[in-house]
Coordinates of C-alpha atoms in Angstrom, one line a residue:
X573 CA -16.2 17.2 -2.4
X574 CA -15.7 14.2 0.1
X575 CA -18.4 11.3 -0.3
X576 CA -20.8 10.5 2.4
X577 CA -22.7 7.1 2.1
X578 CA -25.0 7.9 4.9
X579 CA -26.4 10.3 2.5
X580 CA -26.5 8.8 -1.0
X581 CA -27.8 5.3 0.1
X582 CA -31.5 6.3 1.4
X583 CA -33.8 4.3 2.8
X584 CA -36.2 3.7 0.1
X585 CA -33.1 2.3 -1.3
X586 CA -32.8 -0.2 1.5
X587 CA -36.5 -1.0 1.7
X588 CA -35.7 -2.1 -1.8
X589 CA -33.4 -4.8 -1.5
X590 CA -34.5 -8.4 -1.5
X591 CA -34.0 -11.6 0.6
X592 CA -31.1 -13.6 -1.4
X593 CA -29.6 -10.7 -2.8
X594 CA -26.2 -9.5 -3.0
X595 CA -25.3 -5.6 -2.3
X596 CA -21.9 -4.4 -2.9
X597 CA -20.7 -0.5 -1.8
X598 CA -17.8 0.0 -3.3
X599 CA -16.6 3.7 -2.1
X600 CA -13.0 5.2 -1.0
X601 CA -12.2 4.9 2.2
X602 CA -13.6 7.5 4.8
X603 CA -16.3 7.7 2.7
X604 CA -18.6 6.2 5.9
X605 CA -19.4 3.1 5.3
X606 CA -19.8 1.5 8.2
X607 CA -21.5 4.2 9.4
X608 CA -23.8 3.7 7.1
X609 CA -24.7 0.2 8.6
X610 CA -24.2 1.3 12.4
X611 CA -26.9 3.8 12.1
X612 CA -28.9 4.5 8.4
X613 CA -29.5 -0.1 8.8
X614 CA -29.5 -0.3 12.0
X615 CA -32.1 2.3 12.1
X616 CA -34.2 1.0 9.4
X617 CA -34.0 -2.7 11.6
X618 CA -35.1 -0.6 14.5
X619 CA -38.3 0.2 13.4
X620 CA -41.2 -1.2 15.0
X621 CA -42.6 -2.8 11.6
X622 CA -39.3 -4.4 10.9
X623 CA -37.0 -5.4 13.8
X624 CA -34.9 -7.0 12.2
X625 CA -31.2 -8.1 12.8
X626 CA -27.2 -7.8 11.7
X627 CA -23.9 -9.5 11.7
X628 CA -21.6 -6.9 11.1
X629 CA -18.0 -9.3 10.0
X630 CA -14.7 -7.7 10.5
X631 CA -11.0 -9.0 9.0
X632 CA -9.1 -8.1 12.3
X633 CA -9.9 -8.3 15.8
X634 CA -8.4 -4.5 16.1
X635 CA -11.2 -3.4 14.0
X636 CA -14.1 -5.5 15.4
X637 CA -13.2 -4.1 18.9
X638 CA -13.2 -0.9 17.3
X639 CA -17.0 -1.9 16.2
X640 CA -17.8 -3.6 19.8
X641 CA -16.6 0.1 21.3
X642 CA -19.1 2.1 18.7
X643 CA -21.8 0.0 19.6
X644 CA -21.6 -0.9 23.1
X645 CA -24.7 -3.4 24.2
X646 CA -26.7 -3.0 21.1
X647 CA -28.7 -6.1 20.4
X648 CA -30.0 -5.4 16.3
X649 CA -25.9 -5.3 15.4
X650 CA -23.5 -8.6 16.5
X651 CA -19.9 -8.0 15.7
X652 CA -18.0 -11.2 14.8
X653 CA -14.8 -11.9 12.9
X654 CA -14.3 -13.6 9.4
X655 CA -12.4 -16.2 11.2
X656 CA -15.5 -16.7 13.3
X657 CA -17.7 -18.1 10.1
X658 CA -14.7 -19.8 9.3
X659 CA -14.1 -21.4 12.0
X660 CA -17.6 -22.5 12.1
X661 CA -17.9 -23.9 8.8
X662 CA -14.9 -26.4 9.2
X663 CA -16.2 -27.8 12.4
X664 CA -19.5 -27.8 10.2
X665 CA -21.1 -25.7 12.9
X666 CA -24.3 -23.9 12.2
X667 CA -24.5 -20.0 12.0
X668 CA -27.7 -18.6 13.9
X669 CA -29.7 -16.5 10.7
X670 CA -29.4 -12.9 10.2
X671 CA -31.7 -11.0 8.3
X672 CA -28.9 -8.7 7.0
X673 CA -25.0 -10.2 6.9
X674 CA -22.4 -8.0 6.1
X675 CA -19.2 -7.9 4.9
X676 CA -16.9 -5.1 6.1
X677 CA -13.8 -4.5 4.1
X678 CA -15.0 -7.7 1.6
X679 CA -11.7 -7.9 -0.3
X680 CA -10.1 -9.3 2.8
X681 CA -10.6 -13.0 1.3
X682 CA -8.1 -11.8 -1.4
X683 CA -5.4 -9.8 1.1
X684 CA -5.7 -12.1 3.1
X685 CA -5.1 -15.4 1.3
X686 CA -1.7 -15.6 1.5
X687 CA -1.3 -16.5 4.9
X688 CA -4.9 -17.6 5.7
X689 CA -6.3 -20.9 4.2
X690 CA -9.7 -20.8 4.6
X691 CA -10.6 -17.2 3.4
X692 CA -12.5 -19.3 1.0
X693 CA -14.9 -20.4 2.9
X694 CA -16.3 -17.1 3.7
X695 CA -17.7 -15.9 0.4
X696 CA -18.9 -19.6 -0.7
X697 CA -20.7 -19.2 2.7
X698 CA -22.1 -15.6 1.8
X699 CA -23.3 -16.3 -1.8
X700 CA -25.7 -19.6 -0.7
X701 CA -27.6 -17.0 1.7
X702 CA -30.7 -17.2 0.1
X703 CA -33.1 -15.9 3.1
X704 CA -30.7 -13.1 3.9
X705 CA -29.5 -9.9 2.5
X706 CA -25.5 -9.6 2.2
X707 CA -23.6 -6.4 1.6
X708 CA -20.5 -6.5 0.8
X709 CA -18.5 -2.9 1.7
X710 CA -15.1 -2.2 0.2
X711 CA -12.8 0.8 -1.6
X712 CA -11.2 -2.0 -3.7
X713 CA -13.7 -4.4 -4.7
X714 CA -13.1 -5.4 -8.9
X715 CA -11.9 -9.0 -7.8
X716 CA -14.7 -9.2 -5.2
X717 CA -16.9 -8.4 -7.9
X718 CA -14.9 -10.7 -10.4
X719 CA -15.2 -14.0 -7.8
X720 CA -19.0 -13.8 -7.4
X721 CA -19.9 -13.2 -11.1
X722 CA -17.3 -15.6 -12.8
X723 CA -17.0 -18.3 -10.0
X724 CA -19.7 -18.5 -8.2
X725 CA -22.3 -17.6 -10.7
X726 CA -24.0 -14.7 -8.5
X727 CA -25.2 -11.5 -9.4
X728 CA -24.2 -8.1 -7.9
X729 CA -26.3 -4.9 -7.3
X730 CA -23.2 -2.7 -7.2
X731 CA -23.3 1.3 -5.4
X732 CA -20.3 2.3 -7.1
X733 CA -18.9 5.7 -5.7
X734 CA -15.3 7.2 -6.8
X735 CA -12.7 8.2 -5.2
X736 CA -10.8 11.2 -4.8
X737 CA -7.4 12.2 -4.0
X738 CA -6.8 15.7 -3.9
X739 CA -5.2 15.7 -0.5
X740 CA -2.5 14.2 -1.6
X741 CA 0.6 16.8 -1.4
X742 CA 3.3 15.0 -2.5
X743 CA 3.8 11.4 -4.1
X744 CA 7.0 9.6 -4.1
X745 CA 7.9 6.6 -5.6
X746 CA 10.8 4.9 -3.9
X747 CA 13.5 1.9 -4.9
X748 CA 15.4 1.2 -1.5
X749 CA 14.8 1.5 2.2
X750 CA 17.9 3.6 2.6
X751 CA 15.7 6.6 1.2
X752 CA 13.0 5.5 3.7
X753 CA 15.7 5.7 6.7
X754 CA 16.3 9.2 4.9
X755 CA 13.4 10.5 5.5
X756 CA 12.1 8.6 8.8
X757 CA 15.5 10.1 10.0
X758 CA 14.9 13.7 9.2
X759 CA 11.1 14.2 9.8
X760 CA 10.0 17.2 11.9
X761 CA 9.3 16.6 15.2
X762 CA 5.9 17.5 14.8
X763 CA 4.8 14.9 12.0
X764 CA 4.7 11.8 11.9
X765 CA 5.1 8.6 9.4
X766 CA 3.1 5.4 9.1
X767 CA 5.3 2.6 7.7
X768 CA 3.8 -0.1 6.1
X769 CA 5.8 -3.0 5.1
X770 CA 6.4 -6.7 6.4
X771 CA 6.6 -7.6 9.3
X772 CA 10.8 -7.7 9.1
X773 CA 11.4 -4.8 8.3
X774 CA 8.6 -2.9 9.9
X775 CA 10.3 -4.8 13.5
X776 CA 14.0 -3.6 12.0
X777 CA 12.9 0.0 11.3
X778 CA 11.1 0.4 14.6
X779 CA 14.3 -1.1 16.1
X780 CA 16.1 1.6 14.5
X781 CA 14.6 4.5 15.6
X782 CA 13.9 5.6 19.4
X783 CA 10.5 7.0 18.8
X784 CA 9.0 3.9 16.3
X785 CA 6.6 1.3 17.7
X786 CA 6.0 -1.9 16.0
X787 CA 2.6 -3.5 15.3
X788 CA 0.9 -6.6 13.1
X789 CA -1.5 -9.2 13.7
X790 CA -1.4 -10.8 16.7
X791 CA -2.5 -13.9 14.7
X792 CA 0.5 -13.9 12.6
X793 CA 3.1 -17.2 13.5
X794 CA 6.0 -15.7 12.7
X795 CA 8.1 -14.9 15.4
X796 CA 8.5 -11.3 15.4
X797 CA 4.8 -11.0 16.5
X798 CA 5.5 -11.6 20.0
X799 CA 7.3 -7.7 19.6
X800 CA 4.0 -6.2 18.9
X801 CA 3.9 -3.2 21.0
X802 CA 0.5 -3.5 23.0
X803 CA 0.1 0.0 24.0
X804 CA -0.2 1.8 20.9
X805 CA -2.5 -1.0 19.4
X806 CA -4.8 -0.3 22.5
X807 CA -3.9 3.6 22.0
X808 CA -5.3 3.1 18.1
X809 CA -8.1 1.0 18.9
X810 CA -9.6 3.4 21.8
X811 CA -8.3 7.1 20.5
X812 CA -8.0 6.0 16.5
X813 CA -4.1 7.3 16.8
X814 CA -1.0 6.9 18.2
X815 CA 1.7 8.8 20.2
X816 CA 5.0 7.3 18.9
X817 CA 6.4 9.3 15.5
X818 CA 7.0 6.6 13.5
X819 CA 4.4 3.5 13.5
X820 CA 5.9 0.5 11.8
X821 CA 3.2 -1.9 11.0
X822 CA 2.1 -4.5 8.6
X823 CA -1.1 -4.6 6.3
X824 CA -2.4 -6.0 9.3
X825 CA -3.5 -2.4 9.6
X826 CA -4.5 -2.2 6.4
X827 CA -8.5 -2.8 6.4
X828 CA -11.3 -1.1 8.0
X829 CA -8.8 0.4 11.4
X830 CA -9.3 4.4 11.2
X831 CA -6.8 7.0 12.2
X832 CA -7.3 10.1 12.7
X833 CA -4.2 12.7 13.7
X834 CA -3.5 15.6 11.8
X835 CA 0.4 15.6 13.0
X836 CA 0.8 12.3 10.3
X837 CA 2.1 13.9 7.3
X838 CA 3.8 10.1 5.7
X839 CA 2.4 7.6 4.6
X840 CA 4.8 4.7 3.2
X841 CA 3.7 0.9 1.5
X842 CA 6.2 -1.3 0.2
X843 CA 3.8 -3.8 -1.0
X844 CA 2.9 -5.1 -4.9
X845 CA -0.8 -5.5 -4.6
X846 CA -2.3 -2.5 -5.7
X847 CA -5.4 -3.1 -3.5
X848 CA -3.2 -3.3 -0.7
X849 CA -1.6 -0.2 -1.6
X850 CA -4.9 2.1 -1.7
X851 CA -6.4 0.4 1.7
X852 CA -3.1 0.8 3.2
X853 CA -3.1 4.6 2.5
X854 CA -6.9 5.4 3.7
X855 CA -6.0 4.0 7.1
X856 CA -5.1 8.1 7.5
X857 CA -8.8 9.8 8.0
X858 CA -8.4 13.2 6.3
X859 CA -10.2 15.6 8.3
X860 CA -10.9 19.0 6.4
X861 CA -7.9 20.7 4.5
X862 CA -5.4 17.9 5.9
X863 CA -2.6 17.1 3.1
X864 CA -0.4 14.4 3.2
X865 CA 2.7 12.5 1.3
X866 CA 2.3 9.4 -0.1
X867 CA 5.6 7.2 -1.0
X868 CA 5.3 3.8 -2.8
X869 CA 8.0 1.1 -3.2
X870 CA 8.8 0.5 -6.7
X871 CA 9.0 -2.2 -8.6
X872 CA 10.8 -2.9 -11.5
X873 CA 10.3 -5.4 -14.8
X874 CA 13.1 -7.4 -13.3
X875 CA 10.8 -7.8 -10.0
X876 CA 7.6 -8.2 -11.4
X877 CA 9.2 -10.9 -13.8
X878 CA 10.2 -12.5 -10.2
X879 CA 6.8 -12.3 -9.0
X880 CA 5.3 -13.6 -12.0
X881 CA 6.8 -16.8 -12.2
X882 CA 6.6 -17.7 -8.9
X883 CA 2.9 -17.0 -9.5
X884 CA 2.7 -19.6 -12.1
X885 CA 4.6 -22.2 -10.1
X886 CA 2.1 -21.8 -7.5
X887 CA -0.9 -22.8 -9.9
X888 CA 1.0 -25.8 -12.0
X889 CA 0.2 -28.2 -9.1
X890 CA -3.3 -26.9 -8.2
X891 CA -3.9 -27.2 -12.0
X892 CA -2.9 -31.1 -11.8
X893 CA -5.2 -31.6 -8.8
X894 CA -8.0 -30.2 -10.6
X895 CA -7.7 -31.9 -13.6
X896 CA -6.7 -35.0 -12.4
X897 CA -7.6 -35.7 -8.8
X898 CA -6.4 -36.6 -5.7
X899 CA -5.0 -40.0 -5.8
X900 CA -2.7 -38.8 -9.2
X901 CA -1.6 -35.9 -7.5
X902 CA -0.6 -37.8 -4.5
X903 CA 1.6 -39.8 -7.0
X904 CA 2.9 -37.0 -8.9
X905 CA 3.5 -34.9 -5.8
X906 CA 4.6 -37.5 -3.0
X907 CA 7.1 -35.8 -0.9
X908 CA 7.3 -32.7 -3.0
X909 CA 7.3 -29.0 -2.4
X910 CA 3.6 -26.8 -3.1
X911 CA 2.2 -24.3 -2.1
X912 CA 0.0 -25.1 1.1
X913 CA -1.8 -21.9 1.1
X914 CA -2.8 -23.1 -2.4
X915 CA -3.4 -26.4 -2.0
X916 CA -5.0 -27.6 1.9
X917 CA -5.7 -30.7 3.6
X918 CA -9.5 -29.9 4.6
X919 CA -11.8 -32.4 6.7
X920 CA -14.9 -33.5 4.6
X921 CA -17.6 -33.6 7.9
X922 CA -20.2 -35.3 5.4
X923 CA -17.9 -38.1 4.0
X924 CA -16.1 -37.9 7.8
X925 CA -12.3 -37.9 5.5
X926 CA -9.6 -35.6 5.2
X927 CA -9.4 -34.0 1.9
X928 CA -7.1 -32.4 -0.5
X929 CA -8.8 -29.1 -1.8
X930 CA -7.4 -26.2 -4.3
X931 CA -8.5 -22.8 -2.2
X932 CA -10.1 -21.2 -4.8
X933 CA -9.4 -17.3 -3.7
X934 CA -6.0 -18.2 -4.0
X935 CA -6.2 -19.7 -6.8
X936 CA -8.1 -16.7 -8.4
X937 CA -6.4 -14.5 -7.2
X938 CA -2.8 -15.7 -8.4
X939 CA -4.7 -16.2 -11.8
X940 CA -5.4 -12.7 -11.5
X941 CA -1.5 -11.8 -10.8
X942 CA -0.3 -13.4 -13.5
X943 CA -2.7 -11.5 -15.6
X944 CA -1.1 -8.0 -14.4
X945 CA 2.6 -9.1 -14.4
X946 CA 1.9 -10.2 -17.9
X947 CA 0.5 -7.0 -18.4
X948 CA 2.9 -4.9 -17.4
X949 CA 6.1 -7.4 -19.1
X950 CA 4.0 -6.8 -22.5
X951 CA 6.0 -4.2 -24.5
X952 CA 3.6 -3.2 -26.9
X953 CA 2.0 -1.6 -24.4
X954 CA 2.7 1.7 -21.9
X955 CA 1.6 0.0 -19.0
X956 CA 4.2 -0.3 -15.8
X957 CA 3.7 -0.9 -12.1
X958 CA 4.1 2.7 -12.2
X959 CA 1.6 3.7 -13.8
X960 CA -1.0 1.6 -12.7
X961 CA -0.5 2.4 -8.9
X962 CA -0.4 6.4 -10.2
X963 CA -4.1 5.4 -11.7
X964 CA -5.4 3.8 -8.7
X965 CA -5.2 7.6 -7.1
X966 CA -6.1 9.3 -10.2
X967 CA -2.4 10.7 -11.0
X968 CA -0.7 11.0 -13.7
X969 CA 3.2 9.8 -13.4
X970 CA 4.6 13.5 -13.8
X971 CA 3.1 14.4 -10.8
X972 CA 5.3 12.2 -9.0
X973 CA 8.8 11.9 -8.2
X974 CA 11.6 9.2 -7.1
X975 CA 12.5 9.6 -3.5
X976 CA 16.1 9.0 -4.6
X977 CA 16.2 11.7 -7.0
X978 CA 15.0 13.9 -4.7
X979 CA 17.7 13.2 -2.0
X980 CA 20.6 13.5 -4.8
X981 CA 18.9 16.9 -5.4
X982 CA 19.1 18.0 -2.0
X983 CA 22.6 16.7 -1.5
X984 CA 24.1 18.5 -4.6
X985 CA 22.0 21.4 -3.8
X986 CA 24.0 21.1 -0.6
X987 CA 26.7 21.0 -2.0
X988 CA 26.5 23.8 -4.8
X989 CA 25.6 26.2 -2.0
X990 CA 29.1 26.0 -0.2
X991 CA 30.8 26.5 -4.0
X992 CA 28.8 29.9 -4.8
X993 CA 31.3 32.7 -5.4
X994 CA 34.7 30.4 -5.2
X995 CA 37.2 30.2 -7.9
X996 CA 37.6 26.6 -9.4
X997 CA 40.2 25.9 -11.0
X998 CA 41.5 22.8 -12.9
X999 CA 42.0 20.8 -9.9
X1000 CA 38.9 21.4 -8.2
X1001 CA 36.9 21.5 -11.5
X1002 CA 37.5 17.7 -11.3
X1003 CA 36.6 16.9 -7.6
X1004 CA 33.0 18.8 -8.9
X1005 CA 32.9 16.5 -11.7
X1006 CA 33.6 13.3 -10.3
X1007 CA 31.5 14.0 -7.3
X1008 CA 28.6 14.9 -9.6
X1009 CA 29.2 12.1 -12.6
X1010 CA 29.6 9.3 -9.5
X1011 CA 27.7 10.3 -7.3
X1012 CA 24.7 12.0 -8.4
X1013 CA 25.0 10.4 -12.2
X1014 CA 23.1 6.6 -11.7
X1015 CA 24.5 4.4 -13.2
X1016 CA 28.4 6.3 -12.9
X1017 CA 29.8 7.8 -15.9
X1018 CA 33.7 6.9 -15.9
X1019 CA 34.4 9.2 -19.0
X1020 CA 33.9 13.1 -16.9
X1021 CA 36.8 14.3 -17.7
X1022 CA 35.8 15.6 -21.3
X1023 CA 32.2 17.3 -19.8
X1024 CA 32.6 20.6 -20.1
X1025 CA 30.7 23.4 -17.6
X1026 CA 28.0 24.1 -20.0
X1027 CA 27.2 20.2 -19.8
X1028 CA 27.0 20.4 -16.4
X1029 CA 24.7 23.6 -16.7
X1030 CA 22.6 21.8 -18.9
X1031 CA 22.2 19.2 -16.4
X1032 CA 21.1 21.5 -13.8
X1033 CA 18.8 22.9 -15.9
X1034 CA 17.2 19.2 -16.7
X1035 CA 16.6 19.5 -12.6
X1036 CA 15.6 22.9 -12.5
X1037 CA 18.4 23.4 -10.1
X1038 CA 18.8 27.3 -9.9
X1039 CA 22.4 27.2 -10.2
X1040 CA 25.0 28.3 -13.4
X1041 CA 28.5 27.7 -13.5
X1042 CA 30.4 30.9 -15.6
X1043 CA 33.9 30.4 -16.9
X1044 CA 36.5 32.8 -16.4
X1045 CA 39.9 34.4 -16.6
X1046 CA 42.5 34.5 -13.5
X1047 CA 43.4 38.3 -13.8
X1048 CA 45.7 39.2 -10.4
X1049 CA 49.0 38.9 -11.1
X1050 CA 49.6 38.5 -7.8
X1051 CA 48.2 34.8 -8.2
X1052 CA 49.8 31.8 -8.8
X1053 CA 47.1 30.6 -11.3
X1054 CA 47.7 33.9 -13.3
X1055 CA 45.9 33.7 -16.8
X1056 CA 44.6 30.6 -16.0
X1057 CA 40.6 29.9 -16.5
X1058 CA 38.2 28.9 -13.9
X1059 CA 34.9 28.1 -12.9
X1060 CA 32.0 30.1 -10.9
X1061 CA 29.1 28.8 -9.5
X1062 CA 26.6 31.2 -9.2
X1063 CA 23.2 31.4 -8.0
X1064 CA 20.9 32.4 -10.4
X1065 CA 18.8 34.3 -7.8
X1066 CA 21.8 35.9 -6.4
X1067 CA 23.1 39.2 -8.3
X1068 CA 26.2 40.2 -6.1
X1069 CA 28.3 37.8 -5.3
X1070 CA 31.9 37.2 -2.9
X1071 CA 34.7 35.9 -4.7
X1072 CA 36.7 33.6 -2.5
X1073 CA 39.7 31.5 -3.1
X1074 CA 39.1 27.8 -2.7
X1075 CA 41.8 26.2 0.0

């Protein structure tokens, strides 16, 4: 049964809250949300003993223009940008007072923070609104929660609603894009496939095929940007979906745009934060008995390793600057590499001086990756990336399979079809062992010429492949390989089959 906010949340609930506190909805995506403030709030600020106003922040422009279209010239909701506040707040610029403020897709100071300095700013704004009532929304909110309790000392009154995933058909886990340009390569012609990945290879993929379209924020400085394909971001923002078959984007899609089209049947994200991951596959708004496939990029011990120290070189000089100040860290550091997402330049409007400042949600948050990587590395426990991305949609990790399995299935499949009912003999007994030792086998085995057919058979038993190879006797004297034994394939289904003579 799909959630619906805009029932659970009443309005003696919301006559409830208090001035100064902080509300936080945590529910899946789809789950209405921001419907719940665009019309259960919005009507409670209506009413004539109230009349009360809203600022309603977004995390993209694509999604506040989305907002500005829903609400057309309403004057209790304003629709404004984190940015916005941001941008404010370092030229030290006052914000007009709202008697509600709130914080669509919240965990956007985290997602965003790699690439945007100043999501700081935003939630150390929020928490000192004492005379106003913020409400934080999100489907991924544990570090939003996290930051306000354990750095900024706030409590939370916290509408906790779960998620569930039961239109999920099938969920793939995949190591390469190859198997990606597998599948984008043979999907029907009537589905389609959202791609989410950066911004490289989401330009290179939509480069690849004629019917992709490339999107990501328009914000972004890297180069590629200036390929963002206009129309379908104006086709998503007016009709929530797209026409091309293949949408390459970035997880500049990834919070609060809806999209709602029953042709898309794919949904791909190659990216490592598992918050990412779940807001980048509710972008699809399932609409009744809809089912969908779900792949995820893998990533091994070897990557998360990768990821984890370049996590803790990231916090060693933000560490020094804490704990020792600026004027040593400008010693210590003096013409040396950091991290400037981690550690900013900031102007100081009271002290009128520039600054050097540690952003704390990066800082957090890399605290909070190096917690995970660890976790996973730790091997006295069960925990992989895996597994934890198979818990985030309430899976277990044999309902899932590798999208590179699956393809060396279908191709030996392939390939065992055009064998059914042909005589093998020595010769050709080895091209089906190599070809399914080398090929299919990962890593190779180099020893295949020992494995016998009931080997083999066990093997395609291991992938439930309905196939059995049968060893016989060459009885026609009027054969060259007289007495000799060879090998059937058969088809287990199949109960009358051709005998042929391999050429």
């Amino acid at each position: 049964m799909r959630i619906d906010i805009t029932k659970l949340i009443t309005m003696p609930e919301i006559q409830s809250w208090n001035k100064g506190e902080i509300i936080l909805i945590d529910a899946p995506t789809g789950s209405g949300k921001t419907s719940f403030i665009k019309y259960n709030l919005k009507g409670h600020c209506r009413a004539e003993h109230v009349k009360k106003r809203i600022l309603m922040l977004s995390n993209r422009n694509i999604l506040k223009e989305q907002n500005q279209i829903d609400l057309g010239d309403d004057t209790y909701i304003k629709s404004e940008n984190y940015q916005w506040v941001e941008e404010n707040i370092r030229k030290n610029k006052p914000i007009e007072y709202y008697d509600y403020i709130v914080a669509d897709e919240a965990h956007y100071v985290f997602t965003d923070s790699d690439f945007n300095r100043s999501t700081d700013l935003t939630f150390n704004w929020l928490s000192k609104q004492s005379n106003s009532i913020v409400i934080l929304l999100s489907a991924t909110s544990t570090m939003v929660k996290k930051y306000f309790e354990k750095v900024l000392g706030r409590e939370i009154r916290k509408y906790k609603y779960c998620p569930e995933y039961s239109y999920i058909d099938k969920f793939y886990f995949f190591k390469s894009e190859k198997a990606i340009e597998t599948l984008l390569s043979e999907l029907p012609s009537n589905e389609k496939a959202i791609y989410f990945t950066t911004i490289k290879e989401a330009y290179r993929i939509s480069k690849t095929f004629l019917n992709a379209k490339f999107i990501c924020s328009q914000n972004s400085k890297n180069p590629l940007a200036k390929n963002i394909d206009i129309a379908t971001k104006e086709e998503i923002l007016k009709h929530k979906k797209f026409s091309c078959q293949i949408l390459c984007t970035t997880n500049a899609l990834d919070n609060g745009v809806s999209i709602i089209d029953p042709d898309i049947k794919h949904i791909i994200i190659s990216y490592f934060d598992l918050d990412t991951i779940q807001q980048c596959f509710g972008r699809k708004r399932i609409q009744g008995d809809e089912k969908v496939n779900l792949y995820v990029k893998e990533f091994n011990n070897r990557a998360v390793n990768g990821y984890l120290t370049d996590s803790k070189n990231k916090l060693t000089p933000a560490y020094y600057l804490k704990n020792n100040g600026e004027e040593a860290f400008d010693l210590k550091y003096f013409k040396k590499d950091y991290d400037s997402r981690m550690i900013d330049h900031a102007y100081d409007y009271e002290n009128k001086k520039t600054i050097l400042t540690v952003n704390e949600i990066m800082f957090f948050k890399t605290q909070e990756a190096i917690k995970l990587c660890e976790q996973i590395l730790d091997k006295n426990n069960d925990i992989s990336f895996k597994s934890l991305v198979v818990n985030r949609f309430n899976r277990e990790i044999n309902d899932t399979r590798d999208l590179e399995d699956e393809y060396d299935d279908y191709k030996l499949t392939s390939y065992l079809e055009k064998l059914v009912g042909v005589k093998l003999f020595k010769r050709d007994q080895g091209r089906l062992k190599k070809y399914i030792i080398e090929d299919i086998f990962k890593p190779a085995r180099t020893n295949h010429g020992r494995i016998s057919y009931n080997t083999i058979n066990n093997f395609f038993e291991d992938l439930e492949l309905p196939f059995e190879i049968r060893s016989h006797q060459e009885n026609s004297r009027k054969s060259k390989n007289y007495k000799k034994t060879y090998w059937m394939v058969y088809r287990l289904s199949d109960s009358d089959l051709k005998i042929t003579n391999i050429l």
